mmCIF file of C-alpha atoms in Angstrom:
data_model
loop_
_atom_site.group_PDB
_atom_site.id
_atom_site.type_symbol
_atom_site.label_atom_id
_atom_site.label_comp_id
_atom_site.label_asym_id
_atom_site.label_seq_id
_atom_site.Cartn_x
_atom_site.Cartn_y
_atom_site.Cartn_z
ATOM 1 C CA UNK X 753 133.910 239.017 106.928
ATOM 2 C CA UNK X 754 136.393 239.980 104.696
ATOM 3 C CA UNK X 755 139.244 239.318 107.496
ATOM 4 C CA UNK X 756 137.921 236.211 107.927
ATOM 5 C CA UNK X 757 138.206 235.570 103.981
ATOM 6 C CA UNK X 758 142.009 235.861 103.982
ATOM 7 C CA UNK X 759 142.358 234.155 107.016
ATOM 8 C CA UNK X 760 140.612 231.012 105.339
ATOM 9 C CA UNK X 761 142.229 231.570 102.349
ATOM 10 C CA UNK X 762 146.011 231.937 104.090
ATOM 11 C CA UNK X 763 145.778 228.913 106.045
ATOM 12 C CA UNK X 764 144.366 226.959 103.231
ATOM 13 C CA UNK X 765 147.587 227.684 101.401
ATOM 14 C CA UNK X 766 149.855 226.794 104.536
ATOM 15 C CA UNK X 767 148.177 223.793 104.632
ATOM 16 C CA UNK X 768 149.094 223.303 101.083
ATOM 17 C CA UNK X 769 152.418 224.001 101.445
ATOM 18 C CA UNK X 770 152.594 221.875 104.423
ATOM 19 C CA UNK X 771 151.106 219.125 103.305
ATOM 20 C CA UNK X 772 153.406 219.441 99.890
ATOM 21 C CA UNK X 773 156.549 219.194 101.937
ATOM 22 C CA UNK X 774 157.395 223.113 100.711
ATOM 23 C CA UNK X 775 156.559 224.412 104.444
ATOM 24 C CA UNK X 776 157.601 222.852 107.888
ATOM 25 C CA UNK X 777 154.720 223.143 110.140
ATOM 26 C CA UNK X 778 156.657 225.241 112.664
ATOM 27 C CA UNK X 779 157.684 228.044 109.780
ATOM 28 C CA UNK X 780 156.263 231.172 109.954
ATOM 29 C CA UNK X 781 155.573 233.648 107.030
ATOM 30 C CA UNK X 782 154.932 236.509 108.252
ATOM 31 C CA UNK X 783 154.270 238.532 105.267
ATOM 32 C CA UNK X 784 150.926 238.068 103.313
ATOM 33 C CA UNK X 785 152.446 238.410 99.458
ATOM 34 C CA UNK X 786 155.179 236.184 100.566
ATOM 35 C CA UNK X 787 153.025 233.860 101.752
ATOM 36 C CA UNK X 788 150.906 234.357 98.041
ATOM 37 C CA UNK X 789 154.562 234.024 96.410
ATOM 38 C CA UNK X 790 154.880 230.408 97.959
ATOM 39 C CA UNK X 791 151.844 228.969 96.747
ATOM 40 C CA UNK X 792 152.922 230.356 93.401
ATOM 41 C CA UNK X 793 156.134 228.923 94.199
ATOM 42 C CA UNK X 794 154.969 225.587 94.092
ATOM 43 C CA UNK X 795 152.300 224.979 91.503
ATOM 44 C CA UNK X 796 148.910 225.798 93.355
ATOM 45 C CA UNK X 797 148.026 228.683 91.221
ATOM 46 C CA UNK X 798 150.356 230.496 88.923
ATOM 47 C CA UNK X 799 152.205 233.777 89.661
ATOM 48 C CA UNK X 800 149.706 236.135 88.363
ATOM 49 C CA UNK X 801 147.049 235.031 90.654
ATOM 50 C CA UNK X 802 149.568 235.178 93.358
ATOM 51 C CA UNK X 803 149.720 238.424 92.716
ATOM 52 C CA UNK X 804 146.561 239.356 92.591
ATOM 53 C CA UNK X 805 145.485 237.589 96.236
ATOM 54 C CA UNK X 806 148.573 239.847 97.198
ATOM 55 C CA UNK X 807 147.077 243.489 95.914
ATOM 56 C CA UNK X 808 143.825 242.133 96.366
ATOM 57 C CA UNK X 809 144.824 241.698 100.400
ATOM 58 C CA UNK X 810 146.909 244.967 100.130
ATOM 59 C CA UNK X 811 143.986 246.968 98.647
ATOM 60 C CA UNK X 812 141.016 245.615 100.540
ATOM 61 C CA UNK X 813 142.072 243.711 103.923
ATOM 62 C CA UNK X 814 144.332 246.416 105.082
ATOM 63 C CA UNK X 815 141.764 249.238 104.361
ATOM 64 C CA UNK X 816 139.136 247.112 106.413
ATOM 65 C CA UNK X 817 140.783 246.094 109.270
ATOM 66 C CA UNK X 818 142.326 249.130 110.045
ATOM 67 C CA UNK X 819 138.834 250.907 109.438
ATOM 68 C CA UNK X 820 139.761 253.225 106.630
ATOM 69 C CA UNK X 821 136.928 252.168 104.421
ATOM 70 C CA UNK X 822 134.053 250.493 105.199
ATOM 71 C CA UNK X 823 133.329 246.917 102.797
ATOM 72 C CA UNK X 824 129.969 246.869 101.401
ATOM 73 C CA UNK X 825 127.550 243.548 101.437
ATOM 74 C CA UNK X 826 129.192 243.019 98.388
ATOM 75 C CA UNK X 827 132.007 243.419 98.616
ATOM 76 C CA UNK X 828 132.130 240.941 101.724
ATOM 77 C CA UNK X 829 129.709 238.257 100.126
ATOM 78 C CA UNK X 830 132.694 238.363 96.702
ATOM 79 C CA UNK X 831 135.155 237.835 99.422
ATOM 80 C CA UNK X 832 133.357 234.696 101.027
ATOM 81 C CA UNK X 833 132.630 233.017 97.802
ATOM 82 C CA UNK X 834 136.491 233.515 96.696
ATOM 83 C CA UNK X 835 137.672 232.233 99.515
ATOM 84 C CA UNK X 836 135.403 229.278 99.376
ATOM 85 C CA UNK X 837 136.427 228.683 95.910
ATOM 86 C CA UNK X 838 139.997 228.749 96.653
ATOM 87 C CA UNK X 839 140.051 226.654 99.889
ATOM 88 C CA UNK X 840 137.866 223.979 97.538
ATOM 89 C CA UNK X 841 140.333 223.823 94.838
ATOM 90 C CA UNK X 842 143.123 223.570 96.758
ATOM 91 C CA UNK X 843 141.391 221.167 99.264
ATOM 92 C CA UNK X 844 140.010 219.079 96.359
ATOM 93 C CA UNK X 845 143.572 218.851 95.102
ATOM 94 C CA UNK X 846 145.095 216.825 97.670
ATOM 95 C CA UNK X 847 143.499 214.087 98.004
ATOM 96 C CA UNK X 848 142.734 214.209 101.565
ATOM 97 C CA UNK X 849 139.837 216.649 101.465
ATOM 98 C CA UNK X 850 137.967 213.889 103.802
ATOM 99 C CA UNK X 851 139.756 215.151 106.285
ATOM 100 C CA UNK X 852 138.366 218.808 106.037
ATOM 101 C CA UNK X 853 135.979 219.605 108.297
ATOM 102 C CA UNK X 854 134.146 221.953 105.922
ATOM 103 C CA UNK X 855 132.638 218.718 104.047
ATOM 104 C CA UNK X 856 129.878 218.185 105.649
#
């Protein structure tokens, strides 16, 4: 679950910077706290929290998925309700959150 939590996260902030012209759809960032940096970049959260998604990711994600810890329930559940609060804001900021999927 918690892979799953940056992925939804990550390509809620691509579509962001898509959708804000700051992106081309065929670009490619390849690095996660880049990625962070650019929604920073361009207003969708400020550089601290950019930051934070980035050690957050570094810390937790990378420990996961490469099975050097183990997340607890908690840990996971955290993860799902921050990444459902983040793909909301940012969503709900666009003015074409109709078009989400998620909304139903």
């Amino acid at each position: 679950m918690i892979e799953s939590a940056f992925v939804a996260i990550e390509r809620t902030i691509q579509f962001r910077l898509i959708h804000d012209g700051a992106m081309s759809a065929a670009e490619v960032i390849s690095s996660h706290r880049r990625l962070y940096q650019r929604g920073a970049e361009i207003g969708l959260y400020d550089d601290a929290f950019g930051e934070e998604l980035a050690e957050l990711w570094n810390r937790n994600r990378t420990k996961t998925y490469y099975r050097l810890g183990i997340a607890t329930q908690e840990q996971a559940e955290a993860m799902y309700r921050l990444a459902d609060d983040i793909h909301r804001h940012l969503i709900d900021m666009t003015r074409v959150s109709h078009e989400c999927i998620c909304r139903g």
